[in-house]
């Protein structure tokens, strides 16, 4: 029986409810620096006896700190560190090769694409793409597709893409995803574009691989104080995002942020990764540990369009230089 959840629901509570779904699973999570949502997520599910937690991050030392935290919770839970910089396609390919080389890990039950950046100053990735689009979408797109065989080898494969209600800040800029190499860059528009991409990528995975048993969900975790926005001067940041919201006519342009605790912020991660009651809603966008309602919550049509999803898949293949036909 499905349990009602809301903004107050915590990851700890959901782990208690879904412990039988978590037990024995192999879970790969990207972006696991201490105190971030990825770390909060893996530390929460460590209490339910997963078989293996693969901790992927750009900084192995930080991932090791999270592994130590897991060990302190339950020494019997196995962990493995994977060096992964999703901002570089070459680094993504190297990390994927490492995962594919693990003969003792024949399958991965859940992939959580959690790593990301937010509202950074304009910069091109090593591959020449705007850094938020590159890090938040192109890297995860490539990594997921390169290790997809191990995911599909699971009896119950799932992919979770951590998006944001920040997708409201911009659709995909089809003919200028690089913001004219910075000439017309707005950090919030760029963040919005990348978060829209997370939703569309999720739709495509469900469409292309749902017939092979794959479930895929995107989500908005909520507004949480983590390292993700630690670089932002909010004296400038609040007016900046508010201006974009007001230009779009979004209700958020006139509202105050509704903050969550870290435990509340990681709740929808747990829900998306393990809840068995949402299987009929493959490709859905989730918020507050339920399927988001476009009539009530912030769900822009540009993030739920199958046509836009198809266009993005083709564009992404072009930008990463590889086709993935399913």
Tab-separated table of C-alpha atoms in Angstrom:
chain	number	residue	atom	x	y	z
A	1	UNK	CA	0.000	0.000	0.000
A	2	UNK	CA	1.303	3.440	-0.968
A	3	UNK	CA	2.071	5.850	1.871
A	4	UNK	CA	1.371	9.558	1.445
A	5	UNK	CA	4.464	11.749	1.476
A	6	UNK	CA	5.059	15.495	1.509
A	7	UNK	CA	7.790	18.125	1.878
A	8	UNK	CA	8.379	17.082	5.486
A	9	UNK	CA	9.102	13.445	4.630
A	10	UNK	CA	12.706	12.453	5.341
A	11	UNK	CA	15.132	10.048	3.721
A	12	UNK	CA	15.411	8.300	7.083
A	13	UNK	CA	11.650	7.660	7.148
A	14	UNK	CA	11.612	6.371	3.575
A	15	UNK	CA	14.545	4.035	4.199
A	16	UNK	CA	12.494	2.551	7.019
A	17	UNK	CA	9.524	2.071	4.688
A	18	UNK	CA	11.575	0.747	1.765
A	19	UNK	CA	14.232	-1.286	3.586
A	20	UNK	CA	13.239	-4.519	1.852
A	21	UNK	CA	13.631	-2.836	-1.558
A	22	UNK	CA	17.103	-1.513	-0.666
A	23	UNK	CA	18.537	-4.658	0.903
A	24	UNK	CA	20.994	-6.455	-1.350
A	25	UNK	CA	21.056	-3.771	-4.054
A	26	UNK	CA	24.121	-2.428	-5.870
A	27	UNK	CA	23.812	1.358	-6.077
A	28	UNK	CA	26.102	3.750	-7.967
A	29	UNK	CA	25.755	7.392	-6.902
A	30	UNK	CA	27.621	10.324	-8.442
A	31	UNK	CA	28.484	13.465	-6.502
A	32	UNK	CA	29.066	12.104	-2.998
A	33	UNK	CA	31.069	14.830	-1.259
A	34	UNK	CA	30.408	14.975	2.500
A	35	UNK	CA	27.261	16.870	3.538
A	36	UNK	CA	25.951	16.987	-0.037
A	37	UNK	CA	22.704	15.298	-1.051
A	38	UNK	CA	24.530	12.369	-2.648
A	39	UNK	CA	26.319	11.634	0.619
A	40	UNK	CA	23.162	12.099	2.683
A	41	UNK	CA	21.398	9.658	0.341
A	42	UNK	CA	24.028	6.899	0.529
A	43	UNK	CA	24.428	7.286	4.288
A	44	UNK	CA	20.655	6.942	4.670
A	45	UNK	CA	20.344	3.794	2.562
A	46	UNK	CA	23.425	2.284	4.251
A	47	UNK	CA	21.101	1.532	7.174
A	48	UNK	CA	19.111	-0.915	5.033
A	49	UNK	CA	21.896	-3.346	4.084
A	50	UNK	CA	22.587	-2.640	0.406
A	51	UNK	CA	25.070	-5.083	-1.119
A	52	UNK	CA	27.434	-2.442	-2.512
A	53	UNK	CA	27.546	1.350	-2.619
A	54	UNK	CA	29.677	2.684	-5.472
A	55	UNK	CA	30.686	6.241	-4.616
A	56	UNK	CA	31.619	8.245	-7.700
A	57	UNK	CA	33.141	11.690	-7.520
A	58	UNK	CA	35.704	14.029	-8.978
A	59	UNK	CA	37.673	14.040	-5.706
A	60	UNK	CA	38.395	10.500	-4.459
A	61	UNK	CA	39.476	11.837	-1.061
A	62	UNK	CA	36.036	13.334	-0.473
A	63	UNK	CA	34.339	10.144	-1.672
A	64	UNK	CA	36.514	8.228	0.784
A	65	UNK	CA	35.238	10.420	3.617
A	66	UNK	CA	31.693	9.413	2.694
A	67	UNK	CA	32.771	5.763	2.530
A	68	UNK	CA	34.104	6.104	6.078
A	69	UNK	CA	30.774	7.556	7.166
A	70	UNK	CA	29.021	4.529	5.657
A	71	UNK	CA	31.412	2.209	7.474
A	72	UNK	CA	30.612	3.935	10.764
A	73	UNK	CA	26.895	3.323	10.157
A	74	UNK	CA	27.266	-0.345	9.167
A	75	UNK	CA	30.716	-1.917	8.734
A	76	UNK	CA	29.175	-4.788	6.766
A	77	UNK	CA	28.106	-2.528	3.871
A	78	UNK	CA	30.646	-2.723	1.058
A	79	UNK	CA	31.774	0.474	-0.676
A	80	UNK	CA	33.883	1.198	-3.738
A	81	UNK	CA	35.332	4.513	-4.891
A	82	UNK	CA	35.124	5.576	-8.533
A	83	UNK	CA	36.953	8.661	-9.757
A	84	UNK	CA	34.535	10.445	-12.091
A	85	UNK	CA	34.601	14.005	-13.409
A	86	UNK	CA	31.333	14.418	-15.307
A	87	UNK	CA	32.522	17.764	-16.665
A	88	UNK	CA	35.001	16.052	-19.002
A	89	UNK	CA	33.913	13.548	-21.650
A	90	UNK	CA	37.366	11.925	-21.658
A	91	UNK	CA	37.192	11.484	-17.884
A	92	UNK	CA	33.686	10.042	-18.220
A	93	UNK	CA	34.903	7.487	-20.760
A	94	UNK	CA	37.779	6.487	-18.482
A	95	UNK	CA	35.462	6.040	-15.503
A	96	UNK	CA	33.008	4.007	-17.566
A	97	UNK	CA	35.849	1.732	-18.680
A	98	UNK	CA	36.731	1.152	-15.029
A	99	UNK	CA	33.143	0.202	-14.179
A	100	UNK	CA	32.949	-2.155	-17.150
A	101	UNK	CA	36.210	-3.805	-16.066
A	102	UNK	CA	34.823	-4.856	-12.669
A	103	UNK	CA	34.180	-8.561	-13.193
A	104	UNK	CA	32.966	-8.863	-9.603
A	105	UNK	CA	30.202	-6.305	-10.248
A	106	UNK	CA	28.229	-7.874	-13.097
A	107	UNK	CA	25.189	-5.658	-12.568
A	108	UNK	CA	24.178	-2.306	-11.098
A	109	UNK	CA	20.648	-2.083	-9.761
A	110	UNK	CA	20.373	1.678	-9.352
A	111	UNK	CA	22.305	4.561	-10.906
A	112	UNK	CA	21.736	7.944	-9.281
A	113	UNK	CA	23.084	10.790	-11.421
A	114	UNK	CA	23.350	13.283	-8.578
A	115	UNK	CA	26.551	15.210	-9.375
A	116	UNK	CA	26.097	18.724	-10.681
A	117	UNK	CA	26.924	22.404	-10.525
A	118	UNK	CA	24.673	25.445	-10.201
A	119	UNK	CA	24.762	29.037	-11.430
A	120	UNK	CA	28.506	29.259	-12.029
A	121	UNK	CA	30.228	31.973	-14.032
A	122	UNK	CA	30.577	31.286	-17.746
A	123	UNK	CA	33.153	28.670	-18.619
A	124	UNK	CA	33.577	26.143	-21.401
A	125	UNK	CA	34.191	22.496	-20.578
A	126	UNK	CA	37.362	20.815	-21.897
A	127	UNK	CA	35.175	19.698	-24.818
A	128	UNK	CA	34.023	23.229	-25.629
A	129	UNK	CA	30.518	23.203	-24.121
A	130	UNK	CA	28.969	25.558	-21.560
A	131	UNK	CA	30.001	24.065	-18.219
A	132	UNK	CA	26.562	23.611	-16.635
A	133	UNK	CA	25.179	21.861	-19.730
A	134	UNK	CA	28.344	19.767	-19.949
A	135	UNK	CA	28.505	18.791	-16.266
A	136	UNK	CA	24.819	18.440	-15.488
A	137	UNK	CA	23.736	16.761	-18.717
A	138	UNK	CA	26.308	15.726	-21.319
A	139	UNK	CA	28.599	13.939	-18.845
A	140	UNK	CA	25.782	11.976	-17.172
A	141	UNK	CA	24.234	11.237	-20.592
A	142	UNK	CA	27.479	9.693	-21.818
A	143	UNK	CA	28.320	7.889	-18.578
A	144	UNK	CA	24.860	6.330	-18.309
A	145	UNK	CA	24.888	5.074	-21.877
A	146	UNK	CA	28.408	3.674	-21.623
A	147	UNK	CA	27.561	1.527	-18.581
A	148	UNK	CA	23.969	0.741	-19.589
A	149	UNK	CA	24.660	-2.965	-20.149
A	150	UNK	CA	25.567	-3.407	-16.472
A	151	UNK	CA	22.421	-1.553	-15.441
A	152	UNK	CA	20.201	-3.626	-17.731
A	153	UNK	CA	21.782	-6.772	-16.307
A	154	UNK	CA	19.949	-6.036	-13.048
A	155	UNK	CA	16.651	-7.784	-12.336
A	156	UNK	CA	15.131	-4.395	-11.448
A	157	UNK	CA	17.188	-1.621	-13.084
A	158	UNK	CA	16.574	2.041	-12.240
A	159	UNK	CA	18.165	5.321	-13.237
A	160	UNK	CA	17.530	8.477	-11.231
A	161	UNK	CA	18.455	11.873	-12.643
A	162	UNK	CA	18.527	14.663	-10.081
A	163	UNK	CA	16.922	17.659	-11.754
A	164	UNK	CA	15.364	20.684	-10.032
A	165	UNK	CA	12.330	22.933	-10.155
A	166	UNK	CA	15.012	25.265	-11.519
A	167	UNK	CA	14.137	23.735	-14.896
A	168	UNK	CA	11.533	26.531	-14.918
A	169	UNK	CA	14.361	28.996	-15.629
A	170	UNK	CA	14.922	27.911	-19.235
A	171	UNK	CA	14.044	25.339	-21.894
A	172	UNK	CA	16.769	23.917	-24.139
A	173	UNK	CA	18.393	26.632	-26.256
A	174	UNK	CA	18.524	24.500	-29.373
A	175	UNK	CA	20.515	26.852	-31.563
A	176	UNK	CA	22.590	28.545	-28.862
A	177	UNK	CA	23.181	26.085	-26.003
A	178	UNK	CA	26.608	27.727	-25.535
A	179	UNK	CA	25.143	31.216	-25.049
A	180	UNK	CA	27.137	32.619	-27.960
A	181	UNK	CA	30.325	31.530	-26.178
A	182	UNK	CA	29.379	33.643	-23.194
A	183	UNK	CA	28.316	36.824	-24.973
A	184	UNK	CA	24.693	36.483	-23.819
A	185	UNK	CA	25.260	34.236	-20.801
A	186	UNK	CA	22.945	34.211	-17.823
A	187	UNK	CA	23.965	31.722	-15.134
A	188	UNK	CA	20.339	31.028	-14.153
A	189	UNK	CA	19.180	30.482	-17.729
A	190	UNK	CA	22.079	28.050	-18.137
A	191	UNK	CA	21.181	26.212	-14.945
A	192	UNK	CA	17.569	25.972	-16.101
A	193	UNK	CA	18.612	24.571	-19.463
A	194	UNK	CA	20.700	21.855	-17.801
A	195	UNK	CA	17.930	20.864	-15.384
A	196	UNK	CA	15.406	20.696	-18.221
A	197	UNK	CA	17.869	18.370	-19.932
A	198	UNK	CA	17.810	16.034	-16.922
A	199	UNK	CA	14.031	15.675	-17.238
A	200	UNK	CA	14.141	15.088	-20.988
A	201	UNK	CA	16.962	12.536	-20.703
A	202	UNK	CA	14.818	10.651	-18.178
A	203	UNK	CA	11.885	10.602	-20.586
A	204	UNK	CA	14.059	9.186	-23.353
A	205	UNK	CA	15.487	6.442	-21.149
A	206	UNK	CA	11.969	5.363	-20.185
A	207	UNK	CA	10.817	5.508	-23.807
A	208	UNK	CA	13.788	3.664	-25.270
A	209	UNK	CA	14.522	1.106	-22.553
A	210	UNK	CA	11.306	0.714	-20.585
A	211	UNK	CA	10.527	-2.336	-22.695
A	212	UNK	CA	13.689	-3.950	-21.340
A	213	UNK	CA	12.617	-3.380	-17.751
A	214	UNK	CA	14.361	-0.081	-17.054
A	215	UNK	CA	12.636	2.448	-14.822
A	216	UNK	CA	13.868	6.045	-14.903
A	217	UNK	CA	12.812	9.083	-12.886
A	218	UNK	CA	13.895	12.690	-12.523
A	219	UNK	CA	13.301	14.744	-9.403
A	220	UNK	CA	13.388	18.052	-7.600
A	221	UNK	CA	14.971	17.542	-4.154
A	222	UNK	CA	13.860	20.902	-2.757
A	223	UNK	CA	15.806	23.926	-1.599
A	224	UNK	CA	18.573	22.784	0.733
A	225	UNK	CA	21.704	24.490	2.015
A	226	UNK	CA	24.549	22.377	0.570
A	227	UNK	CA	27.907	22.949	-1.120
A	228	UNK	CA	26.091	23.177	-4.468
A	229	UNK	CA	25.382	26.873	-3.912
A	230	UNK	CA	28.298	27.586	-1.605
A	231	UNK	CA	30.061	29.744	-4.199
A	232	UNK	CA	27.084	32.036	-4.769
A	233	UNK	CA	26.893	35.520	-3.282
A	234	UNK	CA	23.192	35.399	-2.480
A	235	UNK	CA	22.999	39.182	-2.190
A	236	UNK	CA	23.401	38.988	-5.962
A	237	UNK	CA	21.975	35.495	-6.436
A	238	UNK	CA	18.499	36.046	-5.023
A	239	UNK	CA	17.775	39.108	-7.177
A	240	UNK	CA	19.270	37.321	-10.198
A	241	UNK	CA	17.054	34.253	-10.018
A	242	UNK	CA	14.051	36.366	-9.050
A	243	UNK	CA	14.514	38.531	-12.133
A	244	UNK	CA	14.506	35.454	-14.390
A	245	UNK	CA	11.416	34.069	-12.659
A	246	UNK	CA	9.563	37.354	-13.032
A	247	UNK	CA	10.531	37.601	-16.700
A	248	UNK	CA	8.922	34.179	-17.228
A	249	UNK	CA	5.936	35.063	-15.050
A	250	UNK	CA	6.794	32.250	-12.628
A	251	UNK	CA	5.158	32.362	-9.201
A	252	UNK	CA	8.592	31.847	-7.636
A	253	UNK	CA	9.458	35.396	-8.675
A	254	UNK	CA	7.245	36.710	-5.900
A	255	UNK	CA	7.679	33.967	-3.302
A	256	UNK	CA	10.206	33.157	-0.606
A	257	UNK	CA	12.279	29.977	-0.772
A	258	UNK	CA	10.884	27.078	1.253
A	259	UNK	CA	13.925	25.475	2.836
A	260	UNK	CA	14.353	21.796	3.666
A	261	UNK	CA	16.742	19.967	5.961
A	262	UNK	CA	19.298	17.678	4.341
A	263	UNK	CA	17.353	14.604	5.476
A	264	UNK	CA	14.212	16.004	3.859
A	265	UNK	CA	16.193	16.985	0.762
A	266	UNK	CA	17.442	13.441	0.135
A	267	UNK	CA	14.000	11.889	0.626
A	268	UNK	CA	12.940	12.059	-3.017
A	269	UNK	CA	16.247	10.424	-3.996
A	270	UNK	CA	15.246	7.404	-1.899
A	271	UNK	CA	11.693	7.438	-3.236
A	272	UNK	CA	12.817	7.619	-6.874
A	273	UNK	CA	15.433	4.908	-6.451
A	274	UNK	CA	13.379	2.323	-4.590
A	275	UNK	CA	9.641	2.933	-4.285
A	276	UNK	CA	7.817	0.000	-5.971
A	277	UNK	CA	4.519	1.845	-6.363
A	278	UNK	CA	5.581	4.172	-9.189
A	279	UNK	CA	6.443	1.564	-11.802
A	280	UNK	CA	3.416	2.529	-13.893
A	281	UNK	CA	4.771	6.067	-14.190
A	282	UNK	CA	8.062	5.405	-15.943
A	283	UNK	CA	9.840	8.643	-16.923
A	284	UNK	CA	8.007	10.753	-14.339
A	285	UNK	CA	9.293	13.888	-12.632
A	286	UNK	CA	9.040	13.649	-8.842
A	287	UNK	CA	8.829	16.204	-6.058
A	288	UNK	CA	8.357	15.842	-2.289
A	289	UNK	CA	8.392	12.049	-2.674
A	290	UNK	CA	5.448	11.870	-5.044
A	291	UNK	CA	4.774	12.278	-8.748
A	292	UNK	CA	4.668	16.014	-9.381
A	293	UNK	CA	1.324	17.439	-10.503
A	294	UNK	CA	1.742	20.027	-13.305
A	295	UNK	CA	-1.539	21.673	-12.301
A	296	UNK	CA	-0.307	22.347	-8.773
A	297	UNK	CA	3.483	22.147	-8.774
A	298	UNK	CA	6.190	23.640	-10.964
A	299	UNK	CA	6.444	21.313	-13.956
A	300	UNK	CA	7.098	23.128	-17.218
A	301	UNK	CA	5.851	21.552	-20.456
A	302	UNK	CA	9.289	21.947	-22.032
A	303	UNK	CA	10.547	19.380	-19.489
A	304	UNK	CA	7.868	16.787	-20.222
A	305	UNK	CA	7.700	16.873	-24.038
A	306	UNK	CA	8.598	13.631	-25.808
A	307	UNK	CA	9.424	15.646	-28.921
A	308	UNK	CA	11.879	17.804	-26.992
A	309	UNK	CA	13.292	14.647	-25.418
A	310	UNK	CA	13.890	13.099	-28.833
A	311	UNK	CA	15.586	16.266	-30.079
A	312	UNK	CA	17.835	16.391	-27.030
A	313	UNK	CA	18.898	12.762	-27.415
A	314	UNK	CA	20.001	13.443	-30.991
A	315	UNK	CA	21.776	16.671	-30.037
A	316	UNK	CA	23.519	14.948	-27.136
A	317	UNK	CA	24.740	12.121	-29.353
A	318	UNK	CA	26.161	14.719	-31.727
A	319	UNK	CA	27.925	16.626	-28.949
A	320	UNK	CA	29.465	13.566	-27.282
A	321	UNK	CA	30.398	12.086	-30.650
A	322	UNK	CA	28.679	8.722	-30.236
A	323	UNK	CA	25.303	7.237	-31.101
A	324	UNK	CA	23.299	5.006	-28.787
A	325	UNK	CA	20.593	3.088	-30.601
A	326	UNK	CA	18.132	1.074	-28.542
